[in-house]
Amino acid sequence: MIVRSLVKKLIHPFLKLGYNLYYLKPRPYRYHDIEVLVHPKVFSPKFTISTKILLDYIDALTLKNISFLELGCGSGIISLLAASKGAMVTASDINNFALEALKKTSQKNNLPLSIVYSDLFDEITQEHFDYIIINPPYYPRKPKNEKEHAWFCGENFEYFYKLFNQLPNYIHKNIVLMILSEDCNISHIKKIASENGLTMRCIFEKTVVKEKNFIFSIEIS
Ligand SMILES: C[S@@+](CC[C@H](N)C(=O)[O-])C[C@H]1O[C@@H](n2cnc3c(N)ncnc32)[C@H](O)[C@@H]1O
């Protein structure tokens, strides 16, 4: 474990440089026959693991005519996949670059979405969704710009405090799924959930490049 984190620390600056050079301009990302153009200031599904795990998980679900919210949609590839499977989809984010790009890709792929600017649930007026999907920022640092909101949840996990405070109003008999990696402080995030009367139950686990990723179902305790 110590060796692994040392290796990660050593190669991290080079990976970051390569990533930044690659994303000097918008780049395409494809899942099945859906293609999005990822803006340089938007979370990229290409060099991360979480989006692909969620895509594969969601691809196996029956979604015809169900209502689906992707909270923090980034490139929107998950929302577009859900729409392609017949779901009525709302895609929200606080990153305007993401939302503007998604409006175009939604039209280009002929997959209509309801695209909403919202800080978590602040502007989400619909109260019931059959599925809510969240791939959250989880490193404890204050985000300095729109892109960093994809990674940093605030110095004191503010993102999770607000999320778990709002979420009980949106949990009925529906399914709320959130992906996390072993790289983050899962026990602290679980503690914040439990302070808000919520339980995080692991329903799926996948290891990619020696990093464990978990999909949690979030339920009322
Ligand atoms: C890790 S990225 C995931 C993007 C996308 N769901 C995916 O799986 O590729 C997290 C996303 O959440 C968004 N986000 C962060 N804080 C948010 C907030 N308070 N309200 C809404 N979206 C937020 C970020 O802008 C980013 O697009």
CSV table of C-alpha atoms and ligand atoms in Angstrom, one decimal:
chain,number,residue,atom,x,y,z
A,1,MET,CA,0.0,0.0,0.0
A,2,ILE,CA,2.8,2.4,1.0
A,3,VAL,CA,4.7,1.5,-2.2
A,4,ARG,CA,1.6,2.0,-4.3
A,5,SER,CA,1.0,5.5,-2.9
A,6,LEU,CA,4.7,6.4,-3.4
A,7,VAL,CA,4.6,5.3,-7.0
A,8,LYS,CA,1.3,7.3,-7.5
A,9,LYS,CA,3.0,10.4,-6.0
A,10,LEU,CA,6.0,10.0,-8.3
A,11,ILE,CA,4.2,9.5,-11.5
A,12,HIS,CA,1.3,11.9,-10.7
A,13,PRO,CA,3.0,15.1,-11.9
A,14,PHE,CA,3.8,13.5,-15.3
A,15,LEU,CA,0.3,12.1,-15.7
A,16,LYS,CA,-1.2,15.5,-14.8
A,17,LEU,CA,1.1,17.3,-17.4
A,18,GLY,CA,0.1,14.7,-20.1
A,19,TYR,CA,-3.6,15.1,-19.2
A,20,ASN,CA,-3.4,18.9,-19.3
A,21,LEU,CA,-1.6,18.9,-22.7
A,22,TYR,CA,-4.1,16.5,-24.2
A,23,TYR,CA,-7.0,18.6,-22.9
A,24,LEU,CA,-5.8,21.9,-24.4
A,25,LYS,CA,-8.7,21.5,-26.8
A,26,PRO,CA,-12.1,19.6,-26.7
A,27,ARG,CA,-11.7,15.9,-27.1
A,28,PRO,CA,-14.2,13.2,-28.1
A,29,TYR,CA,-15.3,10.4,-25.8
A,30,ARG,CA,-17.4,7.6,-27.0
A,31,TYR,CA,-19.5,4.9,-25.4
A,32,HIS,CA,-21.3,2.5,-27.8
A,33,ASP,CA,-22.6,4.9,-30.5
A,34,ILE,CA,-22.9,7.9,-28.3
A,35,GLU,CA,-20.2,10.5,-28.7
A,36,VAL,CA,-19.6,13.6,-26.5
A,37,LEU,CA,-17.0,16.4,-26.9
A,38,VAL,CA,-15.3,16.9,-23.6
A,39,HIS,CA,-14.5,20.6,-23.0
A,40,PRO,CA,-11.1,21.3,-21.5
A,41,LYS,CA,-12.8,22.7,-18.4
A,42,VAL,CA,-15.0,19.6,-17.9
A,43,PHE,CA,-14.3,16.3,-16.1
A,44,SER,CA,-13.0,13.8,-18.6
A,45,PRO,CA,-14.3,10.3,-18.5
A,46,LYS,CA,-11.3,9.2,-20.6
A,47,PHE,CA,-8.5,9.0,-18.1
A,48,THR,CA,-10.7,8.3,-15.1
A,49,ILE,CA,-12.4,5.1,-14.1
A,50,SER,CA,-15.6,6.0,-12.3
A,51,THR,CA,-17.6,7.2,-15.3
A,52,LYS,CA,-16.9,4.0,-17.3
A,53,ILE,CA,-17.9,1.8,-14.3
A,54,LEU,CA,-21.2,3.7,-14.0
A,55,LEU,CA,-21.8,3.5,-17.8
A,56,ASP,CA,-21.3,-0.3,-17.7
A,57,TYR,CA,-23.5,-0.6,-14.7
A,58,ILE,CA,-26.3,1.5,-16.1
A,59,ASP,CA,-26.1,-0.1,-19.5
A,60,ALA,CA,-27.3,-3.3,-17.9
A,61,LEU,CA,-30.4,-1.7,-16.4
A,62,THR,CA,-33.9,-1.5,-17.9
A,63,LEU,CA,-34.7,2.2,-18.0
A,64,LYS,CA,-37.6,2.5,-20.4
A,65,ASN,CA,-40.0,5.3,-19.3
A,66,ILE,CA,-38.3,5.8,-16.0
A,67,SER,CA,-37.2,9.2,-14.6
A,68,PHE,CA,-33.5,9.6,-14.2
A,69,LEU,CA,-31.4,12.4,-12.6
A,70,GLU,CA,-27.6,12.6,-13.1
A,71,LEU,CA,-26.6,15.0,-10.4
A,72,GLY,CA,-23.3,16.6,-11.6
A,73,CYS,CA,-23.4,15.4,-15.2
A,74,GLY,CA,-20.0,16.7,-16.5
A,75,SER,CA,-19.8,15.6,-20.1
A,76,GLY,CA,-23.2,14.1,-19.9
A,77,ILE,CA,-22.3,10.7,-21.3
A,78,ILE,CA,-24.2,8.9,-18.6
A,79,SER,CA,-27.3,11.0,-19.1
A,80,LEU,CA,-27.2,10.4,-22.8
A,81,LEU,CA,-26.8,6.6,-22.3
A,82,ALA,CA,-29.9,6.6,-20.0
A,83,ALA,CA,-31.8,8.7,-22.6
A,84,SER,CA,-30.8,6.2,-25.3
A,85,LYS,CA,-32.3,3.4,-23.2
A,86,GLY,CA,-35.7,5.3,-23.0
A,87,ALA,CA,-35.3,7.1,-19.7
A,88,MET,CA,-36.6,10.7,-19.2
A,89,VAL,CA,-33.4,12.3,-18.1
A,90,THR,CA,-32.5,15.4,-16.2
A,91,ALA,CA,-28.8,16.4,-16.3
A,92,SER,CA,-27.6,19.0,-13.8
A,93,ASP,CA,-24.3,20.6,-13.0
A,94,ILE,CA,-22.7,23.9,-11.7
A,95,ASN,CA,-20.2,23.9,-14.6
A,96,ASN,CA,-21.6,26.1,-17.4
A,97,PHE,CA,-19.0,24.8,-19.9
A,98,ALA,CA,-20.3,21.3,-19.3
A,99,LEU,CA,-24.0,22.4,-19.7
A,100,GLU,CA,-23.4,24.4,-22.9
A,101,ALA,CA,-21.4,21.5,-24.5
A,102,LEU,CA,-24.1,19.0,-23.4
A,103,LYS,CA,-26.9,21.0,-25.0
A,104,LYS,CA,-25.0,20.6,-28.3
A,105,THR,CA,-24.2,16.9,-27.9
A,106,SER,CA,-27.7,16.2,-26.8
A,107,GLN,CA,-29.0,17.7,-30.1
A,108,LYS,CA,-26.2,16.0,-32.2
A,109,ASN,CA,-27.0,12.6,-30.7
A,110,ASN,CA,-30.8,13.3,-31.1
A,111,LEU,CA,-31.2,12.3,-27.4
A,112,PRO,CA,-33.3,15.0,-25.6
A,113,LEU,CA,-32.4,15.8,-22.0
A,114,SER,CA,-33.6,18.4,-19.5
A,115,ILE,CA,-30.4,20.3,-18.8
A,116,VAL,CA,-30.4,22.3,-15.6
A,117,TYR,CA,-27.9,24.6,-13.9
A,118,SER,CA,-28.1,23.7,-10.2
A,119,ASP,CA,-25.9,23.6,-7.1
A,120,LEU,CA,-26.8,20.1,-6.0
A,121,PHE,CA,-30.7,20.1,-5.6
A,122,ASP,CA,-31.1,23.9,-5.3
A,123,GLU,CA,-32.8,24.4,-8.7
A,124,ILE,CA,-34.2,20.8,-9.1
A,125,THR,CA,-37.9,21.4,-9.0
A,126,GLN,CA,-39.0,17.8,-9.9
A,127,GLU,CA,-39.4,15.9,-6.6
A,128,HIS,CA,-39.4,12.3,-7.8
A,129,PHE,CA,-36.8,10.4,-9.8
A,130,ASP,CA,-36.8,6.7,-10.2
A,131,TYR,CA,-33.0,6.8,-10.4
A,132,ILE,CA,-30.5,9.4,-9.1
A,133,ILE,CA,-26.9,8.8,-10.1
A,134,ILE,CA,-24.0,10.7,-8.5
A,135,ASN,CA,-20.2,10.6,-9.3
A,136,PRO,CA,-19.1,13.1,-6.8
A,137,PRO,CA,-16.0,15.2,-6.2
A,138,TYR,CA,-14.4,13.8,-3.1
A,139,TYR,CA,-10.9,15.2,-2.4
A,140,PRO,CA,-11.1,17.6,0.6
A,141,ARG,CA,-9.9,20.9,-0.8
A,142,LYS,CA,-11.6,24.1,-1.8
A,143,PRO,CA,-12.3,24.2,-5.6
A,144,LYS,CA,-10.7,27.2,-7.2
A,145,ASN,CA,-12.5,27.2,-10.5
A,146,GLU,CA,-15.3,25.4,-12.4
A,147,LYS,CA,-13.1,22.5,-13.5
A,148,GLU,CA,-11.9,21.8,-9.9
A,149,HIS,CA,-15.5,21.3,-8.8
A,150,ALA,CA,-15.2,17.9,-10.5
A,151,TRP,CA,-12.5,16.9,-8.0
A,152,PHE,CA,-12.7,18.8,-4.8
A,153,CYS,CA,-15.6,18.7,-2.3
A,154,GLY,CA,-14.5,21.6,-0.1
A,155,GLU,CA,-11.9,21.7,2.7
A,156,ASN,CA,-14.4,20.2,5.1
A,157,PHE,CA,-16.4,18.0,2.8
A,158,GLU,CA,-19.0,20.8,2.3
A,159,TYR,CA,-20.3,19.1,-0.9
A,160,PHE,CA,-21.3,16.0,1.1
A,161,TYR,CA,-22.8,17.9,4.0
A,162,LYS,CA,-25.1,19.8,1.6
A,163,LEU,CA,-25.9,16.7,-0.5
A,164,PHE,CA,-26.8,14.5,2.4
A,165,ASN,CA,-28.9,17.3,3.9
A,166,GLN,CA,-30.9,17.7,0.8
A,167,LEU,CA,-31.1,14.1,-0.4
A,168,PRO,CA,-33.7,12.8,2.1
A,169,ASN,CA,-36.3,15.0,0.4
A,170,TYR,CA,-35.6,13.1,-2.9
A,171,ILE,CA,-35.5,9.5,-1.5
A,172,HIS,CA,-38.8,7.8,-1.8
A,173,LYS,CA,-39.0,4.2,-3.2
A,174,ASN,CA,-36.4,5.2,-5.8
A,175,ILE,CA,-32.8,4.1,-6.3
A,176,VAL,CA,-29.9,6.5,-5.5
A,177,LEU,CA,-26.5,5.4,-6.6
A,178,MET,CA,-23.1,7.0,-5.8
A,179,ILE,CA,-19.7,5.8,-6.9
A,180,LEU,CA,-16.6,6.3,-4.7
A,181,SER,CA,-13.0,5.0,-4.9
A,182,GLU,CA,-10.9,3.6,-2.1
A,183,ASP,CA,-8.7,6.7,-2.8
A,184,CYS,CA,-11.1,8.8,-0.8
A,185,ASN,CA,-12.2,9.0,2.8
A,186,ILE,CA,-15.2,6.7,2.5
A,187,SER,CA,-15.6,6.3,6.3
A,188,HIS,CA,-15.9,10.0,6.8
A,189,ILE,CA,-18.4,10.3,3.9
A,190,LYS,CA,-20.4,7.5,5.4
A,191,LYS,CA,-20.4,9.3,8.8
A,192,ILE,CA,-21.8,12.5,7.2
A,193,ALA,CA,-24.5,10.4,5.5
A,194,SER,CA,-25.4,8.7,8.8
A,195,GLU,CA,-25.6,12.1,10.6
A,196,ASN,CA,-28.3,12.9,8.1
A,197,GLY,CA,-30.2,9.7,8.6
A,198,LEU,CA,-28.8,7.9,5.6
A,199,THR,CA,-27.1,4.6,5.1
A,200,MET,CA,-24.6,3.9,2.3
A,201,ARG,CA,-24.8,0.2,1.2
A,202,CYS,CA,-22.2,-1.1,-1.2
A,203,ILE,CA,-23.9,-3.0,-4.0
A,204,PHE,CA,-21.1,-3.3,-6.5
A,205,GLU,CA,-17.3,-3.4,-6.4
A,206,LYS,CA,-14.8,-3.2,-9.2
A,207,THR,CA,-11.0,-3.0,-9.2
A,208,VAL,CA,-9.3,-1.2,-12.1
A,209,VAL,CA,-5.6,-0.6,-12.2
A,210,LYS,CA,-5.4,-1.9,-8.6
A,211,GLU,CA,-7.8,0.8,-7.4
A,212,LYS,CA,-11.1,-0.4,-5.8
A,213,ASN,CA,-14.2,1.4,-6.8
A,214,PHE,CA,-17.6,1.0,-5.1
A,215,ILE,CA,-21.1,1.8,-6.1
A,216,PHE,CA,-23.2,2.6,-3.0
A,217,SER,CA,-27.0,2.6,-2.8
A,218,ILE,CA,-28.0,5.5,-0.5
A,219,GLU,CA,-31.0,4.7,1.6
A,220,ILE,CA,-33.0,6.2,4.5
A,221,SER,CA,-31.6,4.5,7.7
B,1,LIG,C1,-16.4,13.6,-10.9
B,1,LIG,S1,-17.3,14.6,-12.0
B,1,LIG,C2,-18.5,13.5,-12.7
B,1,LIG,C3,-19.1,13.9,-14.0
B,1,LIG,C4,-20.0,12.9,-14.6
B,1,LIG,N1,-21.2,12.6,-13.8
B,1,LIG,C5,-19.3,11.6,-14.9
B,1,LIG,O1,-19.5,10.6,-14.3
B,1,LIG,O2,-18.5,11.7,-15.8
B,1,LIG,C6,-18.3,15.5,-10.8
B,1,LIG,C7,-19.3,16.5,-11.4
B,1,LIG,O3,-20.0,17.1,-10.4
B,1,LIG,C8,-20.1,18.5,-10.6
B,1,LIG,N2,-20.4,19.2,-9.3
B,1,LIG,C9,-19.5,19.5,-8.3
B,1,LIG,N3,-20.1,20.1,-7.3
B,1,LIG,C10,-21.4,20.3,-7.7
B,1,LIG,C11,-22.5,20.9,-7.1
B,1,LIG,N4,-22.5,21.5,-5.9
B,1,LIG,N5,-23.7,20.9,-7.8
B,1,LIG,C12,-23.8,20.3,-9.0
B,1,LIG,N6,-22.8,19.7,-9.6
B,1,LIG,C13,-21.6,19.7,-9.0
B,1,LIG,C14,-18.8,18.9,-11.3
B,1,LIG,O4,-18.9,20.1,-11.9
B,1,LIG,C15,-18.6,17.7,-12.1
B,1,LIG,O5,-19.1,17.9,-13.4
